[in-house]
XYZ file of C-alpha atoms in Angstrom:
634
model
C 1.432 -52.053 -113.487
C 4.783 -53.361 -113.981
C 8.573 -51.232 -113.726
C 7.256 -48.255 -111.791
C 6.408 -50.672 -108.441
C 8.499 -49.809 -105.451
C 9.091 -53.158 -103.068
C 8.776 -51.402 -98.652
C 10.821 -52.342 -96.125
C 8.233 -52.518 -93.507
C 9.715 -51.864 -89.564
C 8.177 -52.799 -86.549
C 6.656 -50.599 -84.514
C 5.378 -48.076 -87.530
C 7.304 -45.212 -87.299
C 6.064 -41.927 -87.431
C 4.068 -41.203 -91.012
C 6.157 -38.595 -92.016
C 10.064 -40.789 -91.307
C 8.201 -43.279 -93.363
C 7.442 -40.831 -96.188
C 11.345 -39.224 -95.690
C 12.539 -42.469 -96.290
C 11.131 -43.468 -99.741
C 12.781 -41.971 -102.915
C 9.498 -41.112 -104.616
C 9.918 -41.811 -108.319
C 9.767 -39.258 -111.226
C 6.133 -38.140 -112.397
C 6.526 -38.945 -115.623
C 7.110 -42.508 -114.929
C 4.146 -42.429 -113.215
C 2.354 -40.917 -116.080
C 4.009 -43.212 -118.653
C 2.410 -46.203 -117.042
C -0.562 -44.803 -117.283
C 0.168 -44.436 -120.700
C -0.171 -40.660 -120.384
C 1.667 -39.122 -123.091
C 3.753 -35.743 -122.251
C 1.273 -33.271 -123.673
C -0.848 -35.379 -121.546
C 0.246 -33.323 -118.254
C 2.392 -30.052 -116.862
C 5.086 -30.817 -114.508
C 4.972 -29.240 -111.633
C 8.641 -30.220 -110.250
C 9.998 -33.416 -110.156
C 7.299 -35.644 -108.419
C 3.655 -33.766 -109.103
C 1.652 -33.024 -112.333
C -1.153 -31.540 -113.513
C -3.206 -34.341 -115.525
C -4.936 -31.679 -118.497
C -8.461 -32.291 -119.018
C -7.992 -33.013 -122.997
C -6.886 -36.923 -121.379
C -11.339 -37.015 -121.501
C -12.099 -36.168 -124.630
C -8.860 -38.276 -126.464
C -10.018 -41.232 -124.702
C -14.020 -40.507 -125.378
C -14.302 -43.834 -127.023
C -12.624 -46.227 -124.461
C -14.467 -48.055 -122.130
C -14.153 -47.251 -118.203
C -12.646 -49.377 -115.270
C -14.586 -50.455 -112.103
C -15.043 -48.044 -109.618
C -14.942 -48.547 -105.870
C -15.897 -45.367 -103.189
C -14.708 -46.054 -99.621
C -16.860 -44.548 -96.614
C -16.609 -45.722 -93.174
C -18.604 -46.174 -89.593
C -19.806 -43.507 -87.919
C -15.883 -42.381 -86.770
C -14.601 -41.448 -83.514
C -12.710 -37.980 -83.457
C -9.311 -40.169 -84.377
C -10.880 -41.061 -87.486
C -10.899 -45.176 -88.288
C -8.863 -44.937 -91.551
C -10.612 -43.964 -94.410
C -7.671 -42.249 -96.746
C -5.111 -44.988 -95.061
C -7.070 -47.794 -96.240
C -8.094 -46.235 -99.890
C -4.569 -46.260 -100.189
C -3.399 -48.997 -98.775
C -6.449 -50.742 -101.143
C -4.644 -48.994 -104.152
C -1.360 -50.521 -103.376
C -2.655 -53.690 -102.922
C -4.454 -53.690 -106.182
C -0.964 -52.380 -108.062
C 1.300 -53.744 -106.435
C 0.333 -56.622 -105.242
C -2.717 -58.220 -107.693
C -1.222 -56.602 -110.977
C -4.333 -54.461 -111.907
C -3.935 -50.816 -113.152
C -5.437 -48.917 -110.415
C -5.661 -44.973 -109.755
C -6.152 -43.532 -106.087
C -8.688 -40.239 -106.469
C -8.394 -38.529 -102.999
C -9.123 -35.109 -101.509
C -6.401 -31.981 -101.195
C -6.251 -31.467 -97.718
C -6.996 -27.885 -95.940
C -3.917 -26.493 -94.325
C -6.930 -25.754 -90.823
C -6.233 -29.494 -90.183
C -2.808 -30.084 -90.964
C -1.728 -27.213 -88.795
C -4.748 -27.663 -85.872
C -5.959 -30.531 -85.114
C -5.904 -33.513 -86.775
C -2.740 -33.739 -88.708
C -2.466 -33.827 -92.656
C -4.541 -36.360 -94.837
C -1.876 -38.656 -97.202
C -3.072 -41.699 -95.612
C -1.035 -42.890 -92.563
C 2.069 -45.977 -92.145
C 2.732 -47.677 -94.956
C -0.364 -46.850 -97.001
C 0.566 -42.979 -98.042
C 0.568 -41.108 -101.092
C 4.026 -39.055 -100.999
C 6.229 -36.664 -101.115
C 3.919 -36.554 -97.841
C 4.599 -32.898 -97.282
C 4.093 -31.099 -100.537
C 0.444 -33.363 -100.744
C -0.605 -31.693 -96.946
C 0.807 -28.515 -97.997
C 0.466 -26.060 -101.051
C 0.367 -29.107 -103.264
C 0.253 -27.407 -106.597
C -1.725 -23.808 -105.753
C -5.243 -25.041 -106.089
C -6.782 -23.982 -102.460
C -4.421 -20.963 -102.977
C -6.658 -20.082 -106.355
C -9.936 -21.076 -104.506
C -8.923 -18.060 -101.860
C -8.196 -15.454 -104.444
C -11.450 -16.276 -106.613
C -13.462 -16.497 -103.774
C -12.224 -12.669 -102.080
C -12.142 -11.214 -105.184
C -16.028 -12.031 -105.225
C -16.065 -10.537 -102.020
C -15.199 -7.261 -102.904
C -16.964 -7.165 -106.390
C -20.091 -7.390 -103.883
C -19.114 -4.907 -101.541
C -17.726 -2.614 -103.822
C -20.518 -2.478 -105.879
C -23.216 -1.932 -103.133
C -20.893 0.975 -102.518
C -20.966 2.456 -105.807
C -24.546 2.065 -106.270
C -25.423 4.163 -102.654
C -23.067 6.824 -104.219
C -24.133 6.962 -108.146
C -26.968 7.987 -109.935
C -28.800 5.728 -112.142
C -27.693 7.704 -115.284
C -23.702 7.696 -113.756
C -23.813 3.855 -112.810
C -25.033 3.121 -116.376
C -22.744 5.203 -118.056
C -19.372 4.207 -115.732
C -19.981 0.451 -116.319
C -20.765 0.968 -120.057
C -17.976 3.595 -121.116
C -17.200 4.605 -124.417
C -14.106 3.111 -126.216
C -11.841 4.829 -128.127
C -14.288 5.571 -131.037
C -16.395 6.930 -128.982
C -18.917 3.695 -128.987
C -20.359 2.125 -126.345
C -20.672 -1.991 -126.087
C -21.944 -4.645 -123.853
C -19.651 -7.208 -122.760
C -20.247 -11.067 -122.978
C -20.924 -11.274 -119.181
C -23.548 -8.231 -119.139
C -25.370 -9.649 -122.795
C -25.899 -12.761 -120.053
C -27.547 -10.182 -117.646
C -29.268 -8.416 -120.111
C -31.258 -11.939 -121.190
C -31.779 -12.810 -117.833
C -33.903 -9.895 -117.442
C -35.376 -10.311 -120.447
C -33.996 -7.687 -122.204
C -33.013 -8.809 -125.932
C -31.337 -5.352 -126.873
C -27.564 -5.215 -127.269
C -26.728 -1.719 -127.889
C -26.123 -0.005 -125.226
C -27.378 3.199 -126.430
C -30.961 1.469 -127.467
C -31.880 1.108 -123.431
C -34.549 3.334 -121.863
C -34.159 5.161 -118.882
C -35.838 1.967 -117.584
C -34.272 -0.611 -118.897
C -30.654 1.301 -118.075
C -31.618 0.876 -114.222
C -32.440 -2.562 -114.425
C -29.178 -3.493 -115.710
C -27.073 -1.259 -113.995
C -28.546 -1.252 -110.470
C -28.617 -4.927 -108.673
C -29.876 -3.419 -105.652
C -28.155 -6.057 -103.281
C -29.687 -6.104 -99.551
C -26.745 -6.547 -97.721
C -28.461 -8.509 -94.729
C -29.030 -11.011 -97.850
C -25.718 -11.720 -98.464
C -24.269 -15.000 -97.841
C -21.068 -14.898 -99.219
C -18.133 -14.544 -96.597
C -14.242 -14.370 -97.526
C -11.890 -17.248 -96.583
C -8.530 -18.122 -95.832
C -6.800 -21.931 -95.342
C -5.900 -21.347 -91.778
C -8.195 -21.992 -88.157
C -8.596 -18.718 -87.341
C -11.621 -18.657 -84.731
C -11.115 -14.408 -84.328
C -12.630 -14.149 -87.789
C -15.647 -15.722 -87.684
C -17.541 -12.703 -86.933
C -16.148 -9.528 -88.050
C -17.127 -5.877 -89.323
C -16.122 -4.641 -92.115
C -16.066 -0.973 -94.222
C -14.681 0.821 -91.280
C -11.708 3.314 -92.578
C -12.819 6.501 -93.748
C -13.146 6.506 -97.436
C -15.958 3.520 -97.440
C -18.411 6.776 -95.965
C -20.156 4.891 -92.509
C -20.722 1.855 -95.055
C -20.068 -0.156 -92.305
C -21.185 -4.010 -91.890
C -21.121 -7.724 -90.270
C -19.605 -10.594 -92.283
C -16.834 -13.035 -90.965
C -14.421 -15.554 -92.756
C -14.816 -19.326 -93.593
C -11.680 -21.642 -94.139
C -11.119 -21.878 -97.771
C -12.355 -25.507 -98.375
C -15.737 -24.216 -97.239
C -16.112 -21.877 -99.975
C -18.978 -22.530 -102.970
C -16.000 -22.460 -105.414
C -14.382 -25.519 -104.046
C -17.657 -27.277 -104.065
C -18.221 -26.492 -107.596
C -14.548 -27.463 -108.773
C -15.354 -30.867 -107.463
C -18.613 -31.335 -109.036
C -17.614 -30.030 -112.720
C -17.241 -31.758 -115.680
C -15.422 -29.340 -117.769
C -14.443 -26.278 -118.557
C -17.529 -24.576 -119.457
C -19.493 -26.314 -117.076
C -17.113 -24.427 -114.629
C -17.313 -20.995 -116.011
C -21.032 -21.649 -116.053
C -21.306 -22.671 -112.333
C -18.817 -20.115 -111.432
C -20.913 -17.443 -112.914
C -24.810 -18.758 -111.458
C -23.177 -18.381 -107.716
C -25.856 -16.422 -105.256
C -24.409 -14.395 -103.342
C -27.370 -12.621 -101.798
C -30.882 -11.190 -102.931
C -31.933 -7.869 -104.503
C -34.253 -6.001 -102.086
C -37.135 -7.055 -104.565
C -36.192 -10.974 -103.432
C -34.413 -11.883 -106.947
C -30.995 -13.816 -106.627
C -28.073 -11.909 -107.454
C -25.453 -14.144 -109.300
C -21.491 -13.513 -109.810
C -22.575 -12.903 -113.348
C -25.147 -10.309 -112.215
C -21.413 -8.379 -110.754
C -19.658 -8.643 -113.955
C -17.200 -11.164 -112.287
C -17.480 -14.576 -112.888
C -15.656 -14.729 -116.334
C -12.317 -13.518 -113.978
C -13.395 -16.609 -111.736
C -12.830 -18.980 -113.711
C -9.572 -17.777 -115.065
C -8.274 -17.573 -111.108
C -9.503 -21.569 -111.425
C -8.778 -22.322 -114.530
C -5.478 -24.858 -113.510
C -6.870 -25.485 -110.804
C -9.365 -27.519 -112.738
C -6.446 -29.779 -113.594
C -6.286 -32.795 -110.955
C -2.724 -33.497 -109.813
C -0.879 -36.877 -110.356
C 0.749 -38.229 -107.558
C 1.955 -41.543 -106.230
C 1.830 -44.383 -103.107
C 4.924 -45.502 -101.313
C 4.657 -48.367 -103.524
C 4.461 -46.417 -106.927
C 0.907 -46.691 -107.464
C -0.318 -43.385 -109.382
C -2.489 -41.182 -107.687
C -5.077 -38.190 -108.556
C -5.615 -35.286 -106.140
C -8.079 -33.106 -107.026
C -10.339 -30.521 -104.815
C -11.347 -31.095 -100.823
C -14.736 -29.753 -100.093
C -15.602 -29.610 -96.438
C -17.595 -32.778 -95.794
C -20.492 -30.803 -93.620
C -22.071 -28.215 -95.661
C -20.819 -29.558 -99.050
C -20.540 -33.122 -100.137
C -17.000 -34.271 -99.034
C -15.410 -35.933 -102.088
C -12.791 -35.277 -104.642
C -13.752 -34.284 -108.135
C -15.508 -36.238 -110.954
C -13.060 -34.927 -113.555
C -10.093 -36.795 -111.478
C -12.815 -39.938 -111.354
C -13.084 -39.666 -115.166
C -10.079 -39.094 -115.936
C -8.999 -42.525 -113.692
C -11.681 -44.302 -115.144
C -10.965 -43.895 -118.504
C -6.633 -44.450 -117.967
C -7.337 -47.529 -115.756
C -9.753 -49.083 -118.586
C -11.496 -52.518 -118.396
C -10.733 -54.724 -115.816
C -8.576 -51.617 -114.071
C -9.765 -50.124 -110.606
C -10.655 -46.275 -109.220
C -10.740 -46.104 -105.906
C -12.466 -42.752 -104.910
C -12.633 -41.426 -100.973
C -16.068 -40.073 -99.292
C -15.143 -37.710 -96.088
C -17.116 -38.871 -93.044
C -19.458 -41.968 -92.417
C -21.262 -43.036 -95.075
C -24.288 -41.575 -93.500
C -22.382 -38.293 -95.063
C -19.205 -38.925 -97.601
C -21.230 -41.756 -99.080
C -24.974 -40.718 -99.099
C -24.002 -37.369 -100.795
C -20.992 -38.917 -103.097
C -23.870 -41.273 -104.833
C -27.259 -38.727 -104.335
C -24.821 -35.386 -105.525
C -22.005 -36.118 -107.080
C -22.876 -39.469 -109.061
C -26.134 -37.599 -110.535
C -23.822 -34.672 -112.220
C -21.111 -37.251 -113.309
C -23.259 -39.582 -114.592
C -20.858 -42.233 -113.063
C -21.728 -45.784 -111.430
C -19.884 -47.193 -108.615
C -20.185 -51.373 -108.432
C -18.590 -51.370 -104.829
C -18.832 -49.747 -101.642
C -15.929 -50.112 -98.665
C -17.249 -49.383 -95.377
C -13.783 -48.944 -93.448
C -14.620 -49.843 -89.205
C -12.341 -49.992 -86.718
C -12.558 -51.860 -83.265
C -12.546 -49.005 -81.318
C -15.038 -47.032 -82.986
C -17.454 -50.002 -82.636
C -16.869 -49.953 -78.958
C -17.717 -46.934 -78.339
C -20.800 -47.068 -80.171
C -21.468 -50.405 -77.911
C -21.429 -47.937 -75.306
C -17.784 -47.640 -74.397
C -16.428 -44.238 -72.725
C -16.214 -40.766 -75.008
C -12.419 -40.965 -77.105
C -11.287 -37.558 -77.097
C -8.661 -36.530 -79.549
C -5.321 -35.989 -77.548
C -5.805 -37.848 -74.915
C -5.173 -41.422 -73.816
C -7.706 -44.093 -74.900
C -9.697 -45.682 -71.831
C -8.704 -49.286 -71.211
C -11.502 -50.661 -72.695
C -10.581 -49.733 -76.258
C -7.022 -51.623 -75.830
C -8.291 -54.889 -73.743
C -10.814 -57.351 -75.063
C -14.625 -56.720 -74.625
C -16.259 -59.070 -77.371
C -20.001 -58.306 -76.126
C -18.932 -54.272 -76.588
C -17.843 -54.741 -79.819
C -21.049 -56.628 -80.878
C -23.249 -54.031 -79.149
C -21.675 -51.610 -81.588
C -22.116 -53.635 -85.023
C -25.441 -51.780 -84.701
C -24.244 -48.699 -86.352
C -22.498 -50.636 -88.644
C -25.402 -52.852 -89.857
C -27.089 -49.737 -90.712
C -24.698 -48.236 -92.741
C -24.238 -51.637 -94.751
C -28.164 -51.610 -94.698
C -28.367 -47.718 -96.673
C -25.291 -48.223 -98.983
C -26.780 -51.494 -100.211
C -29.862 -49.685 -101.325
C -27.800 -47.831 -103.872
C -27.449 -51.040 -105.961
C -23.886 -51.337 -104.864
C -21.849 -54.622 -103.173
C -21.005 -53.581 -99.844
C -17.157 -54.851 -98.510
C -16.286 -53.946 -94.954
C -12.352 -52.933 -94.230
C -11.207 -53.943 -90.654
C -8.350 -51.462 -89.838
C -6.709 -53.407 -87.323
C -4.948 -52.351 -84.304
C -2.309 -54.091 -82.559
C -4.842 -54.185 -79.184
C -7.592 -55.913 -81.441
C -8.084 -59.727 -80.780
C -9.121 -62.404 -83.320
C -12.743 -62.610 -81.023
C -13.644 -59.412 -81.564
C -12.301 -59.151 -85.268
C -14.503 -62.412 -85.752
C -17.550 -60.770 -83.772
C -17.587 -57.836 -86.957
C -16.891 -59.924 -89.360
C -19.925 -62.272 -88.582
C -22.263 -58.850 -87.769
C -21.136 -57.237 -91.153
C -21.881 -60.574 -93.226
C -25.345 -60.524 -91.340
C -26.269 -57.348 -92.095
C -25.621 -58.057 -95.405
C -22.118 -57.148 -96.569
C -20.610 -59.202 -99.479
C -17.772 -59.511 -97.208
C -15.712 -58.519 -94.341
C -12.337 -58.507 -94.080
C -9.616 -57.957 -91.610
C -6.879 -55.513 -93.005
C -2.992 -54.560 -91.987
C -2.395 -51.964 -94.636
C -0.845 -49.260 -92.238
C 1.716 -52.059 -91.133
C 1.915 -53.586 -93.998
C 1.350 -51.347 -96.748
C -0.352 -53.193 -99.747
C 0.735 -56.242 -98.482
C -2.055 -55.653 -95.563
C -4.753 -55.202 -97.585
C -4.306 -57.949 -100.614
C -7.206 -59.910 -99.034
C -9.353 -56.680 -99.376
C -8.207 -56.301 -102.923
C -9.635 -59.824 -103.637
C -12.753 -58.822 -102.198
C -13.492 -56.097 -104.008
C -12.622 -57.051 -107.480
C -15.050 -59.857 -106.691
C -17.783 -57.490 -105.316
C -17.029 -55.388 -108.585
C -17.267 -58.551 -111.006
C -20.197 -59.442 -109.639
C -22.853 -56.703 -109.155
C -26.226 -57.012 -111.121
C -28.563 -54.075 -110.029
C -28.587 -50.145 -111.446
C -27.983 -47.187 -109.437
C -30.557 -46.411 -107.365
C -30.583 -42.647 -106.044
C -31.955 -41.998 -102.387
C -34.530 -39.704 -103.411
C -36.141 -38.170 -107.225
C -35.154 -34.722 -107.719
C -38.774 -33.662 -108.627
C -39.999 -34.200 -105.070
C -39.933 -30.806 -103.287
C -37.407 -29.694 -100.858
C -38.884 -30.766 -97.679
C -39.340 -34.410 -99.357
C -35.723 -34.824 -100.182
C -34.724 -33.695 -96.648
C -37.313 -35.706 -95.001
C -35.987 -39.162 -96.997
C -32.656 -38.424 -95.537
C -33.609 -38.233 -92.279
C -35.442 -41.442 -92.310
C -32.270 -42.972 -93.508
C -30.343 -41.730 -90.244
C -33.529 -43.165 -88.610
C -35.413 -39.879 -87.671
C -39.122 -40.340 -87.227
C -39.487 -36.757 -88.732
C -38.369 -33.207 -89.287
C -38.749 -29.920 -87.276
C -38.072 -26.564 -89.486
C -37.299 -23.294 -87.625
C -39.109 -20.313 -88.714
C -36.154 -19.345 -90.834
C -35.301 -22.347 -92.692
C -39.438 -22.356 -93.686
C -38.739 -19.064 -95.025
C -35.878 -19.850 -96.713
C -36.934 -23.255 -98.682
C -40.176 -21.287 -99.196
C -37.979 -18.512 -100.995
C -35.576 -21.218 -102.873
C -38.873 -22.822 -104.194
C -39.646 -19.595 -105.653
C -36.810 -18.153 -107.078
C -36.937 -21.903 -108.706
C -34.832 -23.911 -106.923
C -36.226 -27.028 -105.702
C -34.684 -29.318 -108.235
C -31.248 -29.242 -106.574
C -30.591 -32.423 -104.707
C -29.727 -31.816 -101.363
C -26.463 -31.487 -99.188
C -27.392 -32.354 -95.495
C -24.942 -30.382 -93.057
C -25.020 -32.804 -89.694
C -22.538 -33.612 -87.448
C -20.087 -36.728 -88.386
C -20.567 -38.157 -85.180
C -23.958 -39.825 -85.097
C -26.619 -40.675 -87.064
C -28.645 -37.948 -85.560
C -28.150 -34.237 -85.101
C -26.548 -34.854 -81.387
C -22.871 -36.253 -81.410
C -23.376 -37.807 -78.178
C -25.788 -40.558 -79.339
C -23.688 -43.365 -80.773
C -24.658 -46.932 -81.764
C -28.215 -46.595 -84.517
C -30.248 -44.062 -83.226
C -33.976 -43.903 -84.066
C -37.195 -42.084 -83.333
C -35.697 -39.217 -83.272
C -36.842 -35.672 -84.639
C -34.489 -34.083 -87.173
C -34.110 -30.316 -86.378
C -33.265 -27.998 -89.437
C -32.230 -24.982 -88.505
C -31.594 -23.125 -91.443
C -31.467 -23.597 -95.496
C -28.417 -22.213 -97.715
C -28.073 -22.484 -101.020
C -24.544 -23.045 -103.165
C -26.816 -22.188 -106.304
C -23.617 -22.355 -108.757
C -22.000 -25.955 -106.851
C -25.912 -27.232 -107.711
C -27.117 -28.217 -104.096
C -29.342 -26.754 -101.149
C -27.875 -27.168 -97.900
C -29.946 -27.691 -94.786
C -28.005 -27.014 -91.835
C -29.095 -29.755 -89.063
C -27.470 -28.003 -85.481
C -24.760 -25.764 -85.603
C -21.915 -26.244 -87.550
C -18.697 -24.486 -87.776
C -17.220 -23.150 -91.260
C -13.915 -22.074 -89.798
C -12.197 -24.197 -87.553
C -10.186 -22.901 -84.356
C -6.907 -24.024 -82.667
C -6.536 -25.484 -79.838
C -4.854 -25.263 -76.817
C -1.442 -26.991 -78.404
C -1.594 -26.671 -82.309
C -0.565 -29.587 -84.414
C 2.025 -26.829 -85.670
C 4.040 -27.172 -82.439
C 5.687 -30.325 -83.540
C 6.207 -29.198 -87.241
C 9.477 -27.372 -88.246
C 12.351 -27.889 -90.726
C 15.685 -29.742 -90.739
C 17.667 -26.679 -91.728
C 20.359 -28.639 -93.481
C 18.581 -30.929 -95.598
C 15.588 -28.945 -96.242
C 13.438 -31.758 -94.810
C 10.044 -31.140 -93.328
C 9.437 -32.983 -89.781
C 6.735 -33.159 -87.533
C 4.312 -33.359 -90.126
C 1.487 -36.240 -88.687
C-alpha cells in the first residue's frame, strides 16, 4: 500500500487508547483516498481527516473484479468484550502494513449510549485503532444524527395524521391532502400514485375518485395500539422508555403510550446497512410498517405521504465514511445497527465499495457485533442474501478469559476486578471452555467458509493455556489458530494472523451455504436457528402465534429472520455459558422491520434503550481547554 504507511512507536505498558490515538498525526484523507486510487470526485471532504466515499465508486468500477473478503465474529463474549473491532483492525494493519496487500477495514459507527454509558467507544483499542479516535466515537460525519431526524419525523407524520383523521370528514381529509394548485387543478403526487396502486386503484385524477374510492385513499385508519414505531435519540436514557404522549391542550384528550429507543435501534439504521443503492433505499424507506389499519392491513411510510422526505434526511448518510488505522491503513465506516433486534454489521455498500477498490488479491475485512451465534449467523443468513456477496474466511476472535468462564470460572462483571482465576493459570478451565468455541467453529464452517481463530492475548495468559485453544480450535475444525498481540503491537501483533487468513482465503473450495431457504415458513426458519444454538425446540407465547400468524398473511413469510437473544449464551438465559443444549427456545414476541427486509423474533426480554449506570463512562471524559483535545475517551 506503499507512501501512506505510518511506522508506531509501541510503549510498554499500553497506554490509555485515547493518549495513543492523541499521539499519532493522522494523515490527510485524500492520501488515503489516493492510494486507493480514489479520484477527487470520488469523495466529499468532510475536514481534514474524514470523507464521504460517493456511491458512483460502484457503478465506475462495475467491471473490475472483487478482493477476498474476511468477516470477524468472536466466542460467546464476556461483558468486557474479547476484541472483536481491536483485532479487525489490528488484522487490517497487519495486512497493509505489514504483508503489502491493499486492504480496507469496513466497521460499524458507534452509538453515542455506549461511548458515554457503559462500555466506552468502539475504534478498536491499543495499537490497533482507527483514528482521529474521537471524531469516529462521536458525531463522525452526521449519519446517526440523520437516522434521528428521519426516524421522529415519521413519528409525527403517524401521530399527526391519526389526529387529523379523528377530526376531518372524509370529504375534508380528501380535499386538504389533494388541494388545488394555482390553476385551480387538483393532482396526485408520486408518493400517493404508489398508494393509489397499492389499493388497486389505477385512476390518477384526482377528481375521477368516487366517494369510495376518496376514503380509501385518504383515510389509513391507523389503530394506534398497532403501532410499533417509537422515536429515538443517541443517548441511554432509561426515563424514556415508557412514556405518554399528546398531553397539552390542543392535541383534544388524544392522549397515548409510546416510549423512545436509542437511535441505532431504529428500522432506518437497519435498512441503511442492508441497501444497495439509492433507490433500493428510497424503496425500503418508503415499505416501513409502522402499525396496522383497524381492518389488519399494514400501513407503510408511503401509505403517510412521507417516505420520499426520508430518504432525502438519509440521503448522505448513504455515503460510507473513509477513515484510517494508526498505521495508515484506509478504513470505511458506514451504519451501526444494534446487534439484538437487527443484524449487527456495517453496510454492504461500504463492503462493495472495499471490494471493488481493494481488487484481486486485496483484502475486506468486515466486523459482525456479538458471537457468531449473532454478528455472524445473521451477517451471512441477512445481509450476504441482499448483497449477493461471498465471504471465503471467517475469524472467530477468543480470548482466555472468556473461555474460562465458560469452563465454569466465576461471573466477570464489567467494572469490577477480575477474580484470580482469570489472571493465574488454570489449563483444565480453559479446555473446559473450548466447548463453546468448538461450536461456533462447528456452525460458521457450515457456511462454506475457512474458519481462523484470533487469540487476543493478555499479558496474564500462559503459553499452556494458549496451546490448550489452539489444539481445541484445530480439533474442532478450524483451518487454524493463532495467537495474536495486535493491541500491543499494532499490526506487528497480528502478521501471523494475516498469513493465516490469506491462506484460508486462497484456499476455500465450497459455495455459500445459507442456514435456512427462505421459502420455509416462519416458524421453520426460527426453529433451524435454534437448533444451531442447540435448542431441542421452540415455545411461542400466545402473542408471537398471533403475530407470525398475521405476518404470514399480510405476506410476509419470505423475510429471513433476525433472532433478538441475548449475546451472552447460546441460549435465551445469559447465565448458561460453555455449549448449552436441550434446551427449549422461548419466543416471546414477533416484530417486523418490513422496509430493513427481516422478521424479528424476540427470544427474552431485550432492551432497545440502554440506561446509565451508577458512574457513567462520561465521568472521565472532558476537554483539554487549551489544545482543544478530547480526554477520557476509552
Amino acid at each position: 500500500m506503499g507512501k501512506t504507511l505510518r511506522k508506531l512507536e509501541v510503549s510498554s505498558p499500553v497506554p490509555a487508547d485515547i493518549d495513543i490515538a492523541n499521539s499519532v498525526a493522522p494523515l490527510h484523507i485524500s492520501d488515503i483516498a489516493q492510494e486507493l486510487d480514489l479520484a477527487p470526485q470520488h469523495y466529499d471532504l468532510y475536514g481534514k481527516y474524514k470523507a464521504k466515499v460517493l456511491l458512483s465508486v460502484i457503478d465506475e468500477l462495475k467491471g473490475k473484479e472483487d478482493g477476498y473478503y474476511v468477516v470477524v465474529g468472536g466466542i460467546t463474549p464476556t461483558p468486557l468484550g474479547e476484541g472483536k473491532s481491536t483485532t479487525t483492525v489490528g488484522l487490517c494493519q497487519a495486512l497493509g502494513a505489514f504483508l503489502d496487500k491493499k486492504v480496507v477495514t469496513c466497521l460499524r459507527q458507534p452509538s453515542q449510549g455506549p461511548t458515554f454509558g457503559i462500555k466506552g467507544g468502539a475504534a478498536g483499542g491499543g495499537y490497533s485503532q482507527v483514528i482521529p479516535m474521537d471524531e469516529f466515537n462521536l458525531h463522525l460525519t452526521g449519519d446517526i444524527h440523520a437516522i434521528t431526524a428521519a426516524n421522529n419525523l415519521l413519528a409525527a407524520a403517524i401521530d399527526t395524521r391519526i389526529f387529523h383523521e379523528s377530526t376531518q370528514s372524509d370529504k375534508a381529509l380528501f380535499n386538504r391532502l389533494c388541494p388545488p394548485n394555482k390553476e385551480g387543478k387538483r393532482t396526485f403526487n408520486e408518493v400517493m400514485l404508489g398508494r393509489l396502486q397499492k389499493l388497486g386503484i389505477s385512476k390518477s385524477n384526482p377528481e375521477d375518485l368516487t366517494p369510495t374510492e376518496a376514503k380509501q385513499f385518504a383515510r389509513l385508519d391507523i389503530n394506534p395500539d398497532s403501532i410499533t414505531w417509537r422515536r429515538v435519540m443517541d443517548v441511554n436514557d432509561r426515563f424514556l422508555r415508557k412514556i405518554s404522549i399528546g398531553q397539552g391542550p390542543e392535541e383534544k384528550g388524544m392522549v397515548r403510550e409510546t416510549g423512545f429507543d436509542i437511535s441505532v435501534a431504529s428500522e432506518i439504521m437497519a435498512v441503511l446497512a442492508l441497501t444497495t443503492s439509492l433507490p433500493d433505499m428510497r424503496a425500503r424507506l418508503g415499505k416501513m410498517v409502522v402499525g396496522n389499519s383497524r381492518g389488519g392491513d399494514p400501513i407503510t411510510a408511503d401509505d403517510l405521504g412521507v417516505g420520499g422526505a426520508l430518504a432525502v434526511l438519509m440521503k448522505d448518510a448513504i455515503n460510507p465514511t473513509l477513515m484510517q488505522t494508526l498505521e495508515g491503513t484506509p478504513v470505511l465506516v458506514h451504519a451501526g445497527p444494534f446487534a439484538n433486534i437487527a443484524h449487527g454489521n456495517s453496510s454492504i455498500v461500504a463492503d462493495k465499495i472495499a471490494l471493488k477498490l481493494v481488487g484481486p488479491g486485496g483484502f475486506v475485512v468486515t466486523e459482525a457485533g456479538f458471537g457468531a451465534d449473532i454478528g455472524t449467523e445473521k451477517f451471512m443468513n441477512i445481509k450476504c442474501r441482499y448483497s449477493g456477496l461471498k465471504p471465503q474466511c471467517a475469524v472467530i476472535v477468543a480470548t482466555i478469559r472468556a473461555l474460562k468462564m465458560h469452563g465454569g470460572g466465576p461471573d466477570v462483571v464489567a467494572g469490577r476486578p477480575l477474580d484470580r482465576a482469570y489472571v493465574t493459570e488454570n489449563v483444565a478451565l480453559v479446555e473446559a471452555g473450548c466447548i463453546n468455541l468448538a461450536r461456533h467453529i462447528k456452525n460458521t464452517k457450515a457456511y462454506g467458509v475457512n474458519v481462523v481463530v484470533a487469540v487476543n492475548m493478555f499479558s496474564t495468559d500462559s503459553e499452556a493455556e494458549l496451546n490448550a485453544v489452539r489444539t481445541a480450535a484445530l480439533s474442532a475444525g478450524a483451518f487454524d489458530a493463532v495467537i495474536c498481540t495486535h493491541h500491543a503491537h499494532g499490526g506487528k501483533g497480528a502478521v501471523d494472523l494475516g498469513i493465516a487468513v490469506q491462506k484460508a482465503c486462497e484456499s476455500v473450495t465450497q459455495p455459500l451455504t445459507f442456514l435456512y431457504p427462505l421459502d420455509i415458513s416462519i416458524k421453520e426458519k426460527i426453529e433451524a436457528i435454534a437448533k444451531s444454538y442447540g435448542a431441542s425446540g421452540v415455545e411461542y407465547s400466545e402473542q408471537a402465534e398471533k403475530q407470525i400468524e398475521m405476518y404470514s398473511k399480510q405476506g410476509f413469510s419470505g423475510l429471513p429472520i433476525c433472532m433478538a437473544k441475548t449475546q451472552y449464551s447460546f441460549s435465551h438465559n445469559a447465565s448458561e455459558k460453555g455449549a448449552p443444549s436441550g434446551f427449549v427456545l422461548p419466543i416471546r414476541d414477533v416484530r417486523g422491520s418490513i422496509g430493513a427486509g427481516f422478521i424479528y423474533p424476540l427470544v427474552g426480554t431485550m432492551s432497545t434503550m440502554p440506561g446509565l449506570p451508577t458512574r457513567p463512562c462520561f465521568y472521565d471524559i472532558d476537554i483539554d481547554t487549551e489544545t482543544g483535545r478530547v480526554i477520557g475517551l476509552s
